[in-house]
PDB file of N, CA, C and O in Angstrom:
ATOM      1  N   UNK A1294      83.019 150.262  58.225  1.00 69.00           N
ATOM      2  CA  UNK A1294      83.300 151.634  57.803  1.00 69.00           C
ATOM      3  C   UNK A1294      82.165 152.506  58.307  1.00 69.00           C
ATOM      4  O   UNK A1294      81.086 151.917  58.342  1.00 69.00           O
ATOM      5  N   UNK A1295      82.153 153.755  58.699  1.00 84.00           N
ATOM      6  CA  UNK A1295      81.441 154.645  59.692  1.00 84.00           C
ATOM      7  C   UNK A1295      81.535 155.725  59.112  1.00 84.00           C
ATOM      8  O   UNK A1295      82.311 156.625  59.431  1.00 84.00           O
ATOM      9  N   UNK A1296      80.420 155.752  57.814  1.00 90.00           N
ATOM     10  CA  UNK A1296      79.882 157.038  57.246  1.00 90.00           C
ATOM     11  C   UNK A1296      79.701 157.971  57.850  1.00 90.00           C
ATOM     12  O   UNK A1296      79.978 159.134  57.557  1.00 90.00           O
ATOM     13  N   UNK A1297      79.229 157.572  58.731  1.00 87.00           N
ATOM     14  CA  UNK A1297      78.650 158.949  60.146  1.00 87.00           C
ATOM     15  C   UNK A1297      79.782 160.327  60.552  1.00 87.00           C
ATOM     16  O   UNK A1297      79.604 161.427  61.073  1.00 87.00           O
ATOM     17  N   UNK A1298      80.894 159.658  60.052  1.00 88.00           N
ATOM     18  CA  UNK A1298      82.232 161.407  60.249  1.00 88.00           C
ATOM     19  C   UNK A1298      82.447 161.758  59.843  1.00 88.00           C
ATOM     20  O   UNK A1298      83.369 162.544  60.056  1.00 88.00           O
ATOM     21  N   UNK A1299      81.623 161.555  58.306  1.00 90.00           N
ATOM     22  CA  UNK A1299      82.154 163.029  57.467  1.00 90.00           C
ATOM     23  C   UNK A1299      81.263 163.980  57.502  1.00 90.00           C
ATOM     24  O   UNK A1299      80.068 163.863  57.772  1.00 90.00           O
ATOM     25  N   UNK A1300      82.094 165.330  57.110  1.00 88.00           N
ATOM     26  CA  UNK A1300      81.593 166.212  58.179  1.00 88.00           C
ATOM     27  C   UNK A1300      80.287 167.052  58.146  1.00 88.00           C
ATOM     28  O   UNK A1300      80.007 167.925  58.968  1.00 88.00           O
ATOM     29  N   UNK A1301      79.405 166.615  56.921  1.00 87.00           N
ATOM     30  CA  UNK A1301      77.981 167.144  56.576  1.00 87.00           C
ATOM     31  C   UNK A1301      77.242 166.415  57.446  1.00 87.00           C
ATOM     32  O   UNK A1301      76.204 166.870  57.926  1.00 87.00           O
ATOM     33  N   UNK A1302      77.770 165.040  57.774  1.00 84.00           N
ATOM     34  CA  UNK A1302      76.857 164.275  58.838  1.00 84.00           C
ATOM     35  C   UNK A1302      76.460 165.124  59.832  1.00 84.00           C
ATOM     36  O   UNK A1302      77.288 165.811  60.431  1.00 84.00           O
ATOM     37  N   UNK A1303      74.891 165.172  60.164  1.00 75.00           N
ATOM     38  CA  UNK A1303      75.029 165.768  61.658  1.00 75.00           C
ATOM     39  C   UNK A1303      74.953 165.099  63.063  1.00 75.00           C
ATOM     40  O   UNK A1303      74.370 165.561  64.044  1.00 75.00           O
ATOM     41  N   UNK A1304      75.612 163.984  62.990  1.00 74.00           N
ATOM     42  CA  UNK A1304      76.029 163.409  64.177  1.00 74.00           C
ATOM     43  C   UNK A1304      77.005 163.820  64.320  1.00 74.00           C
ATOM     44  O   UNK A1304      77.405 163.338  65.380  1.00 74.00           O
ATOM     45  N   UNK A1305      77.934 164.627  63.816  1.00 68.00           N
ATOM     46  CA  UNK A1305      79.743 164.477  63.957  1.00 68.00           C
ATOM     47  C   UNK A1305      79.675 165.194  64.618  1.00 68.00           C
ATOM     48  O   UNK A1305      78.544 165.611  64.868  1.00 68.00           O
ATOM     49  N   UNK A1306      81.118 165.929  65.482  1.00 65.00           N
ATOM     50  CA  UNK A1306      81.045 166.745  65.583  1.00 65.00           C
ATOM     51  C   UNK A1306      82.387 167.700  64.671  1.00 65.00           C
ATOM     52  O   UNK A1306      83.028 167.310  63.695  1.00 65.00           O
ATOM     53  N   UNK A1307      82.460 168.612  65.172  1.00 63.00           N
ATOM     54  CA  UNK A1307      83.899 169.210  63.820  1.00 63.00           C
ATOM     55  C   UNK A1307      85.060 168.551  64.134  1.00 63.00           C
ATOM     56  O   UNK A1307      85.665 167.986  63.223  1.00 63.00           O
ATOM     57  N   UNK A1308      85.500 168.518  65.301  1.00 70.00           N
ATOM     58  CA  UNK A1308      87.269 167.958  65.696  1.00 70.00           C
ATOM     59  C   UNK A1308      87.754 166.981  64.900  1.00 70.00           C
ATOM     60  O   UNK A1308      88.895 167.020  64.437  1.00 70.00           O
ATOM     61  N   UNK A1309      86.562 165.629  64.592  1.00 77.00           N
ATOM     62  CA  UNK A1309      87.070 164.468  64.323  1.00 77.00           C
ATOM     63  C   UNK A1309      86.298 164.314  62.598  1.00 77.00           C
ATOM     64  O   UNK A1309      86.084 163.296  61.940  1.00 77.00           O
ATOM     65  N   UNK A1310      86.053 165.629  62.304  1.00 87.00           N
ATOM     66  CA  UNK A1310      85.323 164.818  61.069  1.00 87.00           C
ATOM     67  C   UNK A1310      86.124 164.651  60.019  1.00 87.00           C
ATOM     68  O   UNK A1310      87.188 165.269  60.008  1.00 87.00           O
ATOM     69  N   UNK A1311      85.757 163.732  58.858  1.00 90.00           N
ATOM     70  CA  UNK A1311      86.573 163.684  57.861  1.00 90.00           C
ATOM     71  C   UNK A1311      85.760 164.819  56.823  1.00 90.00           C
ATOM     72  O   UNK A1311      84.574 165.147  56.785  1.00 90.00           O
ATOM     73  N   UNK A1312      86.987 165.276  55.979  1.00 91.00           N
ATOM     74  CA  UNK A1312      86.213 166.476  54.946  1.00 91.00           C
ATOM     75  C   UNK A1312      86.117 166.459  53.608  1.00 91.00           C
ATOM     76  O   UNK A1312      85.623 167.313  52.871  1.00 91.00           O
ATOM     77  N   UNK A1313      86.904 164.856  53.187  1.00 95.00           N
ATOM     78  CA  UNK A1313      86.896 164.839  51.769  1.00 95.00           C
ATOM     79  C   UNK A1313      86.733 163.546  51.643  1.00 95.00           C
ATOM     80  O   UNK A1313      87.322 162.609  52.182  1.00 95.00           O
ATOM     81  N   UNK A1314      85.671 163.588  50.694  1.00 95.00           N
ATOM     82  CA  UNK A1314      85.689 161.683  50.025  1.00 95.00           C
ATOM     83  C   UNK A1314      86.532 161.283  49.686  1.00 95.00           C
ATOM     84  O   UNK A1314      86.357 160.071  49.806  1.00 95.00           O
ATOM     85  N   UNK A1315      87.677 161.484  49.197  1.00 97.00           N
ATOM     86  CA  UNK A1315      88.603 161.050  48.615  1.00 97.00           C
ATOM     87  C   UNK A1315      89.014 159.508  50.007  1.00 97.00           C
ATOM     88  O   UNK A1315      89.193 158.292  49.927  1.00 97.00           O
ATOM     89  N   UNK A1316      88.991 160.555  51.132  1.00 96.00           N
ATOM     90  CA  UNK A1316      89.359 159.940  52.304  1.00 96.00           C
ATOM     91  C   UNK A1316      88.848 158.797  52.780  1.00 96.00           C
ATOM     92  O   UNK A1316      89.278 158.274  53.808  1.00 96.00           O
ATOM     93  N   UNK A1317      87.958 158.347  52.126  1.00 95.00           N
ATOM     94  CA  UNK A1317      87.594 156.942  52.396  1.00 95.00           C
ATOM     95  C   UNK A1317      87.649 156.050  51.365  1.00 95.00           C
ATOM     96  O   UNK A1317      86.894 155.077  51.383  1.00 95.00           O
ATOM     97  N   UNK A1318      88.570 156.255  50.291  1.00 97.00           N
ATOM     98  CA  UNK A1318      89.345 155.626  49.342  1.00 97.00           C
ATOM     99  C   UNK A1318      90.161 155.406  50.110  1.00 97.00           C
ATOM    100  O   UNK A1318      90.043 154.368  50.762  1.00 97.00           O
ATOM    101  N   UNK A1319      91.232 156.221  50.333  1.00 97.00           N
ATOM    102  CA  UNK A1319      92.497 155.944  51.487  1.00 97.00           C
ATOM    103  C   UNK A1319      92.100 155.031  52.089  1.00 97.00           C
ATOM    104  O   UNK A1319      92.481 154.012  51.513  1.00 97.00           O
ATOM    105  N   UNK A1320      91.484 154.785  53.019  1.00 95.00           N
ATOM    106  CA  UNK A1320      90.853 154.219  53.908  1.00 95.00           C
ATOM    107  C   UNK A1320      90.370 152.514  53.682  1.00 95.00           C
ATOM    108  O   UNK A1320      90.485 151.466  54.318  1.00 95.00           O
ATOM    109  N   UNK A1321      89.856 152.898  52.560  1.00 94.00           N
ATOM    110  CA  UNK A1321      90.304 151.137  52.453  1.00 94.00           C
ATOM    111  C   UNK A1321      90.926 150.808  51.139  1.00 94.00           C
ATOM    112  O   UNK A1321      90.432 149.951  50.407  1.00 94.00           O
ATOM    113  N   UNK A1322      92.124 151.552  50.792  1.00 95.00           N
ATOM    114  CA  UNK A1322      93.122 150.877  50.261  1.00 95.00           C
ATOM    115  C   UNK A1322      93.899 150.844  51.592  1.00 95.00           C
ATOM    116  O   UNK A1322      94.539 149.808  51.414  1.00 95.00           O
ATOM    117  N   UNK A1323      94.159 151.162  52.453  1.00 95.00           N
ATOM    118  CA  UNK A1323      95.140 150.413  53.714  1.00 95.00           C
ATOM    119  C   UNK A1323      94.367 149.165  54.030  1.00 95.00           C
ATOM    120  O   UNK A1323      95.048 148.150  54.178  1.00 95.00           O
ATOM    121  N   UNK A1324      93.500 149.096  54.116  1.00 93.00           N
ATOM    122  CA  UNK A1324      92.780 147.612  54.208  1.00 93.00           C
ATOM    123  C   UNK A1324      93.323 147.075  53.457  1.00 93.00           C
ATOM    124  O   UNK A1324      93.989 146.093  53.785  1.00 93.00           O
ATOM    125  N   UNK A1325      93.251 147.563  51.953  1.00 93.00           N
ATOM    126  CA  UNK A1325      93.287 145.966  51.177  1.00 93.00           C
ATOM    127  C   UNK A1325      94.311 145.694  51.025  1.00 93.00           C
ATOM    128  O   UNK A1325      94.480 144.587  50.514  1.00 93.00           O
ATOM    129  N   UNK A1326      96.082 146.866  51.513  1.00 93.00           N
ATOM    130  CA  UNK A1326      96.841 146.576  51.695  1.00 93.00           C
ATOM    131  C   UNK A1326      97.510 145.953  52.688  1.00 93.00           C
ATOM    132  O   UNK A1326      98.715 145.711  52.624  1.00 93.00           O
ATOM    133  N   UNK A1327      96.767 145.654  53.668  1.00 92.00           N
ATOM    134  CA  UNK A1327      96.862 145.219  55.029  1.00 92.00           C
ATOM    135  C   UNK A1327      96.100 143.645  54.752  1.00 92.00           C
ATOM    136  O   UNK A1327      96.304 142.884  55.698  1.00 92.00           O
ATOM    137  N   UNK A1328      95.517 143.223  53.963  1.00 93.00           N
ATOM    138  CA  UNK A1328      94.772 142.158  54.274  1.00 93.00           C
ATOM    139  C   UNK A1328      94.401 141.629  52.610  1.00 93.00           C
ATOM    140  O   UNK A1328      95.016 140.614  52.281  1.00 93.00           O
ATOM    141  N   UNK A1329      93.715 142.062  51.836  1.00 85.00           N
ATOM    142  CA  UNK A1329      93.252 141.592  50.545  1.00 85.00           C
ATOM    143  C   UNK A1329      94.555 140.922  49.717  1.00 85.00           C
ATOM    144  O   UNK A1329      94.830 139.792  49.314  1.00 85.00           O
ATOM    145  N   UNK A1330      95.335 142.505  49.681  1.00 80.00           N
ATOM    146  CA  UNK A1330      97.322 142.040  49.035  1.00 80.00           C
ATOM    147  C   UNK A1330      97.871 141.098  49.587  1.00 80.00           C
ATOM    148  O   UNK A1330      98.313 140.130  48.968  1.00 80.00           O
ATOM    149  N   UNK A1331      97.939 141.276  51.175  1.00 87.00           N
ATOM    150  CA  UNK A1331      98.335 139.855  51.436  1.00 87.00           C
ATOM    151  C   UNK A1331      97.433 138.265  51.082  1.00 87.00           C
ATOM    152  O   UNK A1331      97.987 137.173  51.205  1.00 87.00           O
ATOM    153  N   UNK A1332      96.458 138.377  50.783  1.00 91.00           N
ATOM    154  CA  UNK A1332      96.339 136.953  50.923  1.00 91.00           C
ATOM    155  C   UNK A1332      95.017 136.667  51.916  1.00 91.00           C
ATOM    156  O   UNK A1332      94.274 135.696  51.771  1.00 91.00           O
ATOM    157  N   UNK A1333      94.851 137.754  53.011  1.00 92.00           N
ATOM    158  CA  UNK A1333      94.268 137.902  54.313  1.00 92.00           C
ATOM    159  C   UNK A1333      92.781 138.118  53.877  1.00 92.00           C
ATOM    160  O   UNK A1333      92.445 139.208  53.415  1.00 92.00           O
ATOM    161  N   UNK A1334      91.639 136.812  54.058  1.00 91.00           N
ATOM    162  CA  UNK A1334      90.280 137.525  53.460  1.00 91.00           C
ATOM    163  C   UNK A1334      89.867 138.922  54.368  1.00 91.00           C
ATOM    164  O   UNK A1334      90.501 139.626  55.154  1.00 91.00           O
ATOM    165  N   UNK A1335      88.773 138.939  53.953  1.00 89.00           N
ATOM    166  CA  UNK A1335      88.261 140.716  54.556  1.00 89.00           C
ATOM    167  C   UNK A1335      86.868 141.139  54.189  1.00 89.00           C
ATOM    168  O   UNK A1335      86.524 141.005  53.015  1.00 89.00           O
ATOM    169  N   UNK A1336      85.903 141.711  55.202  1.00 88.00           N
ATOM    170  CA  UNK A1336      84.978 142.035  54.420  1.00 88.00           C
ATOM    171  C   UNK A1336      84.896 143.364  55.728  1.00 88.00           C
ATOM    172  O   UNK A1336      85.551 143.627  56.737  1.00 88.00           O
ATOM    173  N   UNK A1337      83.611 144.002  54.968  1.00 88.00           N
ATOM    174  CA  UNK A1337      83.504 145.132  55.464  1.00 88.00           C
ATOM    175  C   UNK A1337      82.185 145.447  55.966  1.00 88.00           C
ATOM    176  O   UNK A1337      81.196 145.161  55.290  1.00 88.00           O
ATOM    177  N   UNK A1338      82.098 145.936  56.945  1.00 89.00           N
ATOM    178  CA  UNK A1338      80.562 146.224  57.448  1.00 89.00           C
ATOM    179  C   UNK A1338      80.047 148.039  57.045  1.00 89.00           C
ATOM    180  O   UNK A1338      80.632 148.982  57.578  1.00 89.00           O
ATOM    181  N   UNK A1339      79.331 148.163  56.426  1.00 85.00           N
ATOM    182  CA  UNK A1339      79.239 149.636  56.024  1.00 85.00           C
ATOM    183  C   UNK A1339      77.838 149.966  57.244  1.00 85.00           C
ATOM    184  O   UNK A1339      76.720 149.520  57.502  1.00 85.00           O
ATOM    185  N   UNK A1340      78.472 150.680  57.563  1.00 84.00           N
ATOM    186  CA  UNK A1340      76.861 151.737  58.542  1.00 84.00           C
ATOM    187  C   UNK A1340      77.391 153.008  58.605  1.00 84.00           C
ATOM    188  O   UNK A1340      78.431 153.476  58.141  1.00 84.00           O
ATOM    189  N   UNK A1341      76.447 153.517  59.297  1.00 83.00           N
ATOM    190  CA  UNK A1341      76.669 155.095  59.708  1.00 83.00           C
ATOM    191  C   UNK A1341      75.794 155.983  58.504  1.00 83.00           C
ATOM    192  O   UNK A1341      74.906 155.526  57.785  1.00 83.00           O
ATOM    193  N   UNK A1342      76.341 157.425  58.515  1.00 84.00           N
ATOM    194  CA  UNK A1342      75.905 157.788  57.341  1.00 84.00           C
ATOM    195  C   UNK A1342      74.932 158.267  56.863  1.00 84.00           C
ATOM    196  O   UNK A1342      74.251 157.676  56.025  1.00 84.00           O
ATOM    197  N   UNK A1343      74.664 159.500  57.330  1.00 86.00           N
ATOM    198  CA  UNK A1343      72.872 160.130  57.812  1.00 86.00           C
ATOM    199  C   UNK A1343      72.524 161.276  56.397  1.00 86.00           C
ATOM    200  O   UNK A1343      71.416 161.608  55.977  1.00 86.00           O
ATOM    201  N   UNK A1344      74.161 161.782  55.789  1.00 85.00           N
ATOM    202  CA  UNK A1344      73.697 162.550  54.623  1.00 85.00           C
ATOM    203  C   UNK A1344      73.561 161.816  53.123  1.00 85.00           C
ATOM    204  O   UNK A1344      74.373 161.477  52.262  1.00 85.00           O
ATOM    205  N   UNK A1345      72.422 161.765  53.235  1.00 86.00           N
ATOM    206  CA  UNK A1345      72.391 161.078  51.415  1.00 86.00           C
ATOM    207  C   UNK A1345      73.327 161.484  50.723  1.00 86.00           C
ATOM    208  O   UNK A1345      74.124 160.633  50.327  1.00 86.00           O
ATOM    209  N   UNK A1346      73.469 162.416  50.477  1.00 86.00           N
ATOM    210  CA  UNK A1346      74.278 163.368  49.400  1.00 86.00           C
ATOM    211  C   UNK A1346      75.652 163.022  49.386  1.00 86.00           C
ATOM    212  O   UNK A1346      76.472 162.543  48.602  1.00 86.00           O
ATOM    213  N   UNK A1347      75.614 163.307  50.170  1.00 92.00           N
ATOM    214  CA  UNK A1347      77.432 162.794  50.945  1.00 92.00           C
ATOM    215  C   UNK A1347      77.618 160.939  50.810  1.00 92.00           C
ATOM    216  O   UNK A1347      78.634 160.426  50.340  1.00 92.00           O
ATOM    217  N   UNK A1348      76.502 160.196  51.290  1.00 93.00           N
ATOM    218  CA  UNK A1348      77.032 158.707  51.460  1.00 93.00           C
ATOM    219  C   UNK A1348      77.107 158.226  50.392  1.00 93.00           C
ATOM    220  O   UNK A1348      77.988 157.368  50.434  1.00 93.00           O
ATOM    221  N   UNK A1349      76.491 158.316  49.033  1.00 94.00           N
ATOM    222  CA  UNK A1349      76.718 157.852  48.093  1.00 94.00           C
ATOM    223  C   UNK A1349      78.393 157.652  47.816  1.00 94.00           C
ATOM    224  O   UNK A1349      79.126 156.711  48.122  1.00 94.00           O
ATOM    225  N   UNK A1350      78.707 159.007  47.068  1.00 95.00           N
ATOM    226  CA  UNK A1350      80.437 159.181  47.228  1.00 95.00           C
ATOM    227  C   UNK A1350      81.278 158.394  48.139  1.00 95.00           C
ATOM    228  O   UNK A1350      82.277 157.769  47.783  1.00 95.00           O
ATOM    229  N   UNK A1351      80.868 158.454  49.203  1.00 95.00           N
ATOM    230  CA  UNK A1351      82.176 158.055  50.297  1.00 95.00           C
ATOM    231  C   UNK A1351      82.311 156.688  50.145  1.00 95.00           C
ATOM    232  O   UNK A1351      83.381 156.081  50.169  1.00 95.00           O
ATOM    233  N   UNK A1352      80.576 155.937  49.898  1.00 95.00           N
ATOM    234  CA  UNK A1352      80.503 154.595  49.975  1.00 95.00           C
ATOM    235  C   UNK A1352      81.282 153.841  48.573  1.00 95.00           C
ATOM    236  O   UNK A1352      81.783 152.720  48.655  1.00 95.00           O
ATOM    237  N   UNK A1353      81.285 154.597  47.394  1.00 96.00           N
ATOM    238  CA  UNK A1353      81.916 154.429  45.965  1.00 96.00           C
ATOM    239  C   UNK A1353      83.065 154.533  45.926  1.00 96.00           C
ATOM    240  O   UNK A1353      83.772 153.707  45.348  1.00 96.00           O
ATOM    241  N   UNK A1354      83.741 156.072  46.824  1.00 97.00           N
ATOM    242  CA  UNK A1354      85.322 155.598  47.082  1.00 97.00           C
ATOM    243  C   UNK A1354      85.405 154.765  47.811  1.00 97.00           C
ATOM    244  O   UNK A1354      85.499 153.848  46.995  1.00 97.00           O
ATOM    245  N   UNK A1355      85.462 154.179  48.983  1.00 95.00           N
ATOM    246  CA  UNK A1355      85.470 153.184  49.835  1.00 95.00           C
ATOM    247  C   UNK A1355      85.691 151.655  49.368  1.00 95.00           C
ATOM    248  O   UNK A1355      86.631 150.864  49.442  1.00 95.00           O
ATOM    249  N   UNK A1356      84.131 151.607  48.752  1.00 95.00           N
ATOM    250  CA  UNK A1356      84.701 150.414  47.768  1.00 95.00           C
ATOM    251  C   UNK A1356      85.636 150.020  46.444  1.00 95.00           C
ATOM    252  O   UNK A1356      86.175 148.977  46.075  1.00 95.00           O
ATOM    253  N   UNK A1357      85.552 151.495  45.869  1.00 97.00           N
ATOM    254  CA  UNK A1357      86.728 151.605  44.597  1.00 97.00           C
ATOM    255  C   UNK A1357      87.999 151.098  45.196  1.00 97.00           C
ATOM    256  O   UNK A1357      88.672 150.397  44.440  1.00 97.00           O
ATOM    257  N   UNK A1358      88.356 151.258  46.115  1.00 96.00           N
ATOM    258  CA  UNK A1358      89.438 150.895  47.076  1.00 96.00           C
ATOM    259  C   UNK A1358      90.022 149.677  46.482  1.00 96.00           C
ATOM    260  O   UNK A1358      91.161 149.591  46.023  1.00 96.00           O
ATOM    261  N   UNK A1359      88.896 148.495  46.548  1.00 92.00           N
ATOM    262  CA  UNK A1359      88.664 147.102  46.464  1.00 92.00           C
ATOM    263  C   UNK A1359      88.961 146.466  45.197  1.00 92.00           C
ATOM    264  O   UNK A1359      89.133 145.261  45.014  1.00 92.00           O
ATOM    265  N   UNK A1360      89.014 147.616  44.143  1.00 87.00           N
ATOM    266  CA  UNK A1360      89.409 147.004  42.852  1.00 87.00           C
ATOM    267  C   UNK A1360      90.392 146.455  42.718  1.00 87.00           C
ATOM    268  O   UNK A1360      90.679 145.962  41.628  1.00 87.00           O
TER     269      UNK A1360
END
């Protein structure tokens, strides 16, 4: 998962950034519907991710996902 695009990051640039945490909940509930639901193990590599402020959140939805 690639903290680095949402869009306070300042590596991003605007076209591709993501703008709401919510969005990396989404993000890996298709995972775990793609792989955990089935049966399919899975793990996740977290990097990226340059705004404190911001990575906390994204990284909490992300994994809330996983419940």
């Amino acid at each position: 998962a690639g903290f680095d695009i949402f869009f306070t990051d300042a590596s991003v640039g605007n076209r591709l950034a993501i703008k709401r945490h919510e969005t990396f909940f989404e993000i890996g509930k298709i995972i775990k519907e793609k792989t955990v639901a089935e049966g399919i193990p899975c793990f996740a590599v977290l990097e990226g991710g340059y705004s404190p402020e911001a990575l906390a959140l994204n990284v909490f939805n992300f994994l809330n996902a996983f419940e």
